[in-house]
Every structure is written in structure tokens, then in C-alpha cells.
Short mmCIF file of C-alpha atoms in Angstrom, two decimals:
data_model
loop_
_atom_site.label_atom_id
_atom_site.label_comp_id
_atom_site.label_asym_id
_atom_site.label_seq_id
_atom_site.Cartn_x
_atom_site.Cartn_y
_atom_site.Cartn_z
CA MET A 83 -137.03 -10.73 -29.25
CA ALA A 84 -139.95 -8.67 -27.91
CA GLY A 85 -140.59 -5.03 -27.20
CA ARG A 86 -139.84 -5.13 -23.47
CA ILE A 87 -137.73 -8.23 -22.94
CA GLY A 88 -135.38 -10.70 -24.59
CA ALA A 89 -132.50 -10.74 -27.06
CA GLU A 90 -130.86 -13.42 -29.17
CA ILE A 91 -127.07 -13.27 -29.30
CA SER A 92 -125.29 -14.85 -32.24
CA GLY A 93 -121.65 -15.28 -33.17
CA VAL A 94 -120.61 -16.49 -29.69
CA LYS A 95 -119.34 -19.99 -28.84
CA LEU A 96 -120.11 -20.36 -25.15
CA GLY A 97 -117.52 -21.78 -22.78
CA GLY A 98 -115.00 -20.77 -20.18
CA ASP A 99 -112.58 -19.17 -22.62
CA LEU A 100 -114.62 -16.14 -23.69
CA SER A 101 -112.77 -12.84 -23.78
CA ALA A 102 -113.46 -10.29 -21.07
CA ASP A 103 -114.96 -7.99 -23.72
CA THR A 104 -117.41 -10.66 -24.92
CA VAL A 105 -118.47 -11.48 -21.34
CA ALA A 106 -118.97 -7.77 -20.69
CA GLN A 107 -121.19 -7.45 -23.76
CA VAL A 108 -123.25 -10.47 -22.74
CA ARG A 109 -123.70 -9.03 -19.24
CA GLU A 110 -124.63 -5.63 -20.63
CA THR A 111 -127.28 -7.18 -22.88
CA LEU A 112 -128.54 -9.32 -20.02
CA LEU A 113 -128.98 -6.28 -17.78
CA SER A 114 -130.86 -4.34 -20.44
CA ARG A 115 -132.95 -7.16 -21.96
CA LYS A 116 -133.32 -9.42 -18.84
CA VAL A 117 -133.04 -12.73 -20.75
CA VAL A 118 -130.70 -13.66 -23.60
CA PHE A 119 -130.71 -16.70 -25.90
CA PHE A 120 -127.99 -18.52 -27.77
CA ARG A 121 -128.71 -20.98 -30.58
CA GLY A 122 -126.45 -23.73 -31.87
CA GLN A 123 -124.35 -24.38 -28.77
CA ASP A 124 -124.13 -28.12 -29.54
CA HIS A 125 -120.49 -28.20 -28.50
CA LEU A 126 -121.37 -27.32 -24.91
CA ASP A 127 -121.23 -30.07 -22.30
CA GLN A 128 -121.76 -29.96 -18.55
CA GLU A 129 -118.22 -28.75 -17.85
CA GLY A 130 -118.46 -26.06 -20.52
CA GLN A 131 -121.78 -24.84 -19.17
CA ILE A 132 -120.33 -24.54 -15.69
CA ALA A 133 -117.24 -22.75 -17.02
CA PHE A 134 -119.38 -20.23 -18.91
CA ALA A 135 -121.61 -19.63 -15.88
CA LYS A 136 -118.52 -18.94 -13.78
CA SER A 137 -117.64 -16.05 -16.10
CA LEU A 138 -120.86 -14.37 -14.90
CA GLY A 139 -120.09 -14.74 -11.19
CA GLU A 140 -119.60 -17.15 -8.33
CA LEU A 141 -121.77 -20.25 -8.56
CA THR A 142 -124.18 -21.83 -6.11
CA THR A 143 -124.91 -25.47 -5.52
CA GLY A 144 -127.60 -26.85 -7.81
CA HIS A 145 -130.49 -26.25 -5.34
CA PRO A 146 -130.95 -25.74 -1.59
CA THR A 147 -132.91 -29.02 -1.17
CA LEU A 148 -132.87 -31.00 -4.45
CA PRO A 149 -129.90 -33.20 -5.41
CA SER A 150 -127.56 -31.83 -8.04
CA LEU A 151 -125.10 -33.18 -10.58
CA GLY A 152 -121.47 -32.50 -9.75
CA GLY A 153 -122.41 -29.93 -7.12
CA HIS A 154 -123.48 -27.19 -9.53
CA VAL A 155 -126.05 -28.58 -11.99
CA LEU A 156 -129.76 -28.98 -11.35
CA ASP A 157 -131.18 -31.67 -13.61
CA LEU A 158 -134.64 -30.49 -14.67
CA ASP A 159 -136.19 -33.71 -15.93
CA TYR A 160 -139.87 -33.06 -16.63
CA SER A 161 -140.56 -36.72 -17.39
CA LYS A 162 -140.74 -37.27 -13.62
CA GLY A 163 -144.32 -36.17 -13.29
CA GLN A 164 -144.12 -32.71 -11.71
CA LYS A 165 -145.43 -29.63 -13.47
CA VAL A 166 -143.56 -26.35 -13.17
CA ASP A 167 -146.31 -24.41 -14.85
CA ARG A 168 -146.66 -21.44 -12.51
CA TRP A 169 -144.91 -18.11 -12.81
CA HIS A 170 -141.99 -17.82 -10.40
CA THR A 171 -138.59 -16.26 -9.75
CA ASP A 172 -136.07 -18.95 -8.87
CA VAL A 173 -135.46 -19.84 -5.22
CA THR A 174 -136.98 -16.74 -3.64
CA PHE A 175 -137.73 -18.70 -0.46
CA ILE A 176 -134.15 -18.14 0.69
CA GLU A 177 -132.38 -14.95 1.75
CA ARG A 178 -130.18 -14.70 -1.36
CA PRO A 179 -132.02 -15.73 -4.54
CA PRO A 180 -129.75 -16.31 -7.56
CA LEU A 181 -128.34 -13.46 -9.61
CA ALA A 182 -128.78 -15.37 -12.84
CA SER A 183 -129.36 -18.82 -14.28
CA VAL A 184 -127.86 -20.57 -17.30
CA LEU A 185 -130.23 -23.17 -18.79
CA ARG A 186 -129.15 -25.67 -21.46
CA ALA A 187 -131.44 -27.97 -23.44
CA ILE A 188 -130.53 -31.63 -23.11
CA GLU A 189 -133.58 -33.50 -24.45
CA LEU A 190 -136.67 -31.96 -25.98
CA PRO A 191 -140.19 -33.13 -26.87
CA PRO A 192 -141.16 -33.14 -30.54
CA ALA A 193 -143.47 -30.19 -29.92
CA GLY A 194 -144.37 -27.88 -27.06
CA GLY A 195 -142.53 -27.21 -23.82
CA ASP A 196 -141.69 -23.58 -24.54
CA THR A 197 -140.57 -21.28 -21.73
CA LEU A 198 -141.98 -17.82 -21.00
CA TRP A 199 -140.17 -14.99 -19.24
CA ALA A 200 -141.68 -11.78 -17.85
CA ASN A 201 -139.87 -8.47 -17.25
CA THR A 202 -140.61 -7.45 -13.64
CA VAL A 203 -139.01 -4.04 -14.14
CA THR A 204 -141.31 -2.91 -16.94
CA ALA A 205 -144.18 -4.50 -15.02
CA TYR A 206 -143.39 -2.14 -12.12
CA GLU A 207 -142.84 0.88 -14.36
CA THR A 208 -146.18 0.47 -16.17
CA LEU A 209 -148.27 0.32 -12.99
CA PRO A 210 -150.23 3.43 -11.94
CA SER A 211 -148.14 5.62 -9.67
CA GLU A 212 -150.55 5.15 -6.75
CA LEU A 213 -150.15 1.36 -6.93
CA ARG A 214 -146.37 1.66 -7.24
CA ALA A 215 -146.34 3.75 -4.06
CA LEU A 216 -148.35 1.07 -2.24
CA LEU A 217 -146.09 -1.78 -3.38
CA ASP A 218 -142.94 0.14 -2.44
CA GLY A 219 -143.80 -0.29 1.25
CA LEU A 220 -144.95 -3.92 1.21
CA HIS A 221 -143.11 -7.11 2.14
CA ALA A 222 -144.10 -10.69 1.29
CA VAL A 223 -143.37 -14.05 2.84
CA HIS A 224 -141.83 -16.56 0.40
CA THR A 225 -141.65 -20.28 1.18
CA ASN A 226 -140.83 -23.62 -0.44
CA GLN A 227 -143.57 -25.37 1.53
CA TYR A 228 -145.20 -27.50 -1.13
CA ASP A 229 -148.83 -27.09 -2.18
CA TYR A 230 -149.83 -30.75 -1.98
CA ALA A 231 -153.18 -30.03 -3.61
CA ARG A 232 -151.24 -29.88 -6.88
CA VAL A 233 -150.02 -33.47 -6.57
CA ALA A 234 -153.32 -34.97 -7.73
CA PHE A 235 -153.19 -32.94 -10.94
CA SER A 236 -149.71 -34.05 -11.95
CA ASP A 237 -148.91 -36.63 -14.64
CA ASP A 238 -147.60 -39.06 -12.01
CA PRO A 239 -149.04 -38.24 -8.55
CA GLU A 240 -146.92 -40.74 -6.62
CA ARG A 241 -143.66 -39.58 -8.17
CA THR A 242 -144.67 -35.94 -7.70
CA ARG A 243 -145.46 -36.59 -4.02
CA LYS A 244 -141.96 -37.97 -3.50
CA TYR A 245 -140.48 -34.99 -5.34
CA ALA A 246 -142.49 -32.63 -3.14
CA GLU A 247 -141.17 -34.28 0.02
CA ILE A 248 -137.59 -33.75 -1.13
CA PHE A 249 -138.27 -30.20 -2.32
CA ALA A 250 -139.65 -29.22 1.09
CA SER A 251 -137.37 -31.47 3.16
CA THR A 252 -136.10 -28.28 4.79
CA VAL A 253 -138.78 -25.62 4.91
CA PHE A 254 -137.50 -22.12 4.25
CA GLU A 255 -139.41 -18.88 4.82
CA THR A 256 -138.01 -15.47 3.97
CA LEU A 257 -139.51 -11.99 4.13
CA HIS A 258 -138.69 -10.06 0.95
CA PRO A 259 -139.61 -6.56 -0.19
CA VAL A 260 -142.33 -6.69 -2.85
CA VAL A 261 -140.29 -4.13 -4.78
CA ARG A 262 -136.53 -4.57 -4.79
CA VAL A 263 -133.86 -2.19 -6.05
CA HIS A 264 -131.65 -3.85 -8.64
CA PRO A 265 -128.07 -3.73 -7.28
CA GLU A 266 -126.49 -3.06 -10.68
CA THR A 267 -128.97 -0.95 -12.64
CA GLY A 268 -130.81 0.79 -9.78
CA GLU A 269 -134.14 -0.19 -11.41
CA ARG A 270 -137.08 -1.20 -9.28
CA SER A 271 -138.54 -4.66 -9.95
CA ILE A 272 -141.43 -6.64 -8.51
CA LEU A 273 -140.37 -9.60 -6.34
CA LEU A 274 -143.31 -11.99 -6.11
CA GLY A 275 -144.11 -15.22 -8.04
CA ASP A 276 -145.33 -18.64 -6.93
CA PHE A 277 -143.15 -18.84 -3.80
CA ALA A 278 -144.70 -15.62 -2.45
CA ARG A 279 -147.61 -16.81 -0.29
CA ARG A 280 -148.75 -13.80 1.69
CA ILE A 281 -148.27 -10.07 2.16
CA SER A 282 -146.90 -9.34 5.61
CA GLY A 283 -149.43 -7.65 7.88
CA TYR A 284 -152.39 -8.19 5.56
CA PRO A 285 -155.35 -10.49 6.25
CA ALA A 286 -155.51 -13.48 3.94
CA HIS A 287 -158.26 -12.22 1.62
CA LEU A 288 -156.54 -8.89 1.04
CA SER A 289 -153.12 -10.51 0.68
CA ASN A 290 -154.41 -12.96 -1.92
CA SER A 291 -156.13 -10.16 -3.84
CA VAL A 292 -153.03 -7.95 -3.93
CA ILE A 293 -150.78 -10.78 -5.10
CA LYS A 294 -153.29 -11.85 -7.76
CA LEU A 295 -153.67 -8.28 -9.02
CA VAL A 296 -149.93 -7.69 -9.29
CA GLN A 297 -149.15 -11.09 -10.77
CA GLU A 298 -151.72 -10.62 -13.52
CA HIS A 299 -150.03 -7.37 -14.45
CA VAL A 300 -146.49 -8.82 -14.29
CA THR A 301 -147.44 -11.69 -16.62
CA SER A 302 -149.49 -9.67 -19.09
CA VAL A 303 -148.31 -10.48 -22.64
CA GLU A 304 -146.77 -7.06 -23.15
CA ASN A 305 -144.15 -7.86 -20.47
CA THR A 306 -143.27 -11.31 -21.78
CA VAL A 307 -141.21 -13.24 -24.31
CA ARG A 308 -141.67 -16.86 -25.38
CA TRP A 309 -138.81 -19.16 -26.38
CA ARG A 310 -139.27 -22.25 -28.53
CA TRP A 311 -136.45 -24.59 -27.64
CA ALA A 312 -134.23 -26.39 -30.16
CA PRO A 313 -131.29 -28.72 -29.59
CA GLY A 314 -128.17 -26.78 -28.59
CA ASP A 315 -130.08 -23.81 -27.16
CA VAL A 316 -128.96 -21.93 -24.05
CA ALA A 317 -130.95 -19.28 -22.15
CA VAL A 318 -129.54 -16.94 -19.51
CA TRP A 319 -131.80 -14.73 -17.43
CA ASP A 320 -131.40 -12.04 -14.75
CA ASN A 321 -133.25 -13.64 -11.83
CA ARG A 322 -133.45 -10.25 -10.10
CA ALA A 323 -135.65 -8.78 -12.84
CA THR A 324 -137.72 -11.64 -14.24
CA GLN A 325 -140.24 -14.36 -13.63
CA HIS A 326 -140.63 -17.44 -15.84
CA ARG A 327 -142.69 -20.57 -16.35
CA VAL A 328 -142.84 -23.67 -18.53
CA VAL A 329 -145.71 -24.20 -20.97
CA HIS A 330 -146.77 -27.69 -19.99
CA ASP A 331 -148.34 -28.66 -23.33
CA PHE A 332 -146.01 -31.51 -24.23
CA ALA A 333 -145.80 -35.28 -24.05
CA GLY A 334 -142.61 -37.25 -23.86
CA PRO A 335 -139.20 -36.26 -22.50
CA ARG A 336 -138.13 -32.72 -21.70
CA ARG A 337 -134.83 -32.34 -19.87
CA LEU A 338 -132.65 -29.30 -19.27
CA HIS A 339 -129.63 -28.52 -17.05
CA ARG A 340 -129.54 -25.37 -14.94
CA VAL A 341 -126.51 -23.69 -13.35
CA THR A 342 -127.07 -20.69 -11.10
CA VAL A 343 -124.95 -17.69 -10.24
CA ALA A 344 -125.04 -16.59 -6.61
CA GLY A 345 -127.03 -13.46 -5.83
CA ASP A 346 -127.22 -10.87 -3.08
CA VAL A 347 -129.77 -10.10 -0.39
CA PRO A 348 -132.66 -8.06 -1.90
CA VAL A 349 -133.11 -4.53 -0.59
CA GLY A 350 -136.37 -2.63 -0.79
CA VAL A 351 -137.10 0.96 -1.71
CA ASP A 352 -137.09 1.82 1.98
CA GLY A 353 -133.61 0.37 2.45
CA ARG A 354 -134.78 -2.70 4.37
CA ALA A 355 -133.12 -5.97 3.43
CA SER A 356 -134.78 -9.36 3.25
CA GLN A 357 -135.08 -11.33 6.50
CA VAL A 358 -134.92 -15.07 7.19
CA LEU A 359 -138.01 -16.28 9.06
CA ALA A 360 -137.50 -20.07 9.02
CA GLY A 361 -134.94 -22.60 7.85
CA GLY A 362 -131.95 -20.41 8.54
CA PRO A 363 -129.58 -19.07 5.88
CA ALA A 364 -129.17 -21.47 2.97
CA ILE A 365 -125.43 -21.81 3.47
CA ASP A 366 -124.99 -24.30 0.64
CA TYR A 367 -126.64 -21.79 -1.70
CA SER A 368 -124.14 -19.08 -0.96
CA PRO A 369 -121.24 -18.88 -3.41
CA VAL A 370 -119.63 -22.31 -3.50
CA ALA A 371 -116.17 -20.84 -2.98
CA ALA A 372 -117.30 -19.21 0.24
CA ALA A 373 -119.13 -22.33 1.45
#
């Protein structure tokens, strides 16, 4: 799809009955290309989406704080006023962010509403060595505490305010390494995004400057791919090696269903694992079988 990220896979009918060889090829492509896309999956329903996601690993609940459909599915209905138009890695405010997400288009606007993904591995690798060395030793605090200044700029401020109250109904804070070591590939990737609010041990002005500098590099166009959604599309991304955001240039309905695969605790270059600071472990966001 692009030089550093993304691949479209054809000739696969997604569901829970894929052969082990096909699943292995999908996983291999996902690890190397970070996000993969499937067109024409019109046959797929909620049960089929869940069954396919289970072939990639144990599933989580839909979200640590937001209600879900059937326990596993997060209903991303963008007609409800909120804007998810900032770069982020999913659910990094908890100790174990997801391994991967499976996103299926349900209802789309007539134009706009694309999604962008950025490769946080190539972002790290293309930094100057001196800056890589600095980031290797840093840790950042991630939280789901809502930025209420954004409410006034939403399409429906009152509805967005109610959404924000649910989203932050339990406030989580977790200290993550800024650079994590990928548990399967051994690659180093940058772990920041919109939930990362401050660099541990840095004064606010320096923390903000470092995050801004790194984020601008992560999201530079060379590290990204853009997907124009069509009915029946499915996207799967490695949440340990990407950031993403919606392009909020649309009017009318835009609705997608997301199922997430449970991840592990990030570990930094120095061997230090992430640490819960507030909210406790998100038990319901551990693998559902274990919970």
C-alpha cells in the first residue's frame, strides 16, 4: 500500500474457519506491514468478525470503560458528536494495550472519513541515533482523563460531554516506556500518541516539546498509509507498532465495529515493564477467557 506500511490481502474470505496456514500468512504480513486490509467481506457479520479475531489471539472486552456489544465489540458510531481526530495507539492508558484490532465498516458517509495509520517502528528507525538514544531511556504517563476543552469543538457538545464522562468514568494512568521492544519481532517502536500526556521526570514545557517533536516525526507522511473505506472493508492493525487517526472531513453517518486482541505488558529497551499508576489493572481488558 505504501513504502513503509500497509498491505492489501485478497483471495481470503474472513471468518472463524480459516486454515492455520492462511492465519499464519495473515499474521506474518501483519507483523511485517503493520496494517492489512481486506476488501469485499460483505458476508461478515458480528459473529464472523469475532470468530476471525479469535484466530489471532485471545480477545478482550470491547473497551475498559465504554459499553460494548455482546462483550467483545466496540461500536464506533461517529454520528454521536465526538471527534477521534488525533493520532493515538489504542487504549495505552492501561497496563496491557491490545495486541491488534479488527475493524469492520458498518455504515459509511458518501465521501470522506478515511483512516490513517503510521508505522512507529520505521519512525523510530529513521530518527537520528542521538535522539533514539535519548528516547530509549524515557518513560511517559498515559491516561484516559478527558480533555474537556475539546468538547466545545465537537459537532454535538452536549452528547460529547456525556461520552467523555463515560470514557473517563474510571481514570487510568500507566507509565509506559517511550520505546518498547516488540515481543514477536524484536523491533523497537515508539509508544506515545494522544493518551501520552507527559514525560516522567521532565518539567511540563520540556515534556510537551519532546512529545510534540517525536509525534511530528511519527506522523510524517513517509511513515503513513491512508485507507479509503468501502462497504465490506476490514482493517487489521498491529497496535504495538502503529498509531492511527480518523480524517474528520465527513458529514452524515460513519459507523464501524472494532474487536480487539489482548496484548502484553510493554517492556522498554532497558528491560523495565510498564507500571500502573492509577485505576488499577484493567481486569476486564485482560483476555476474556482469563477474566
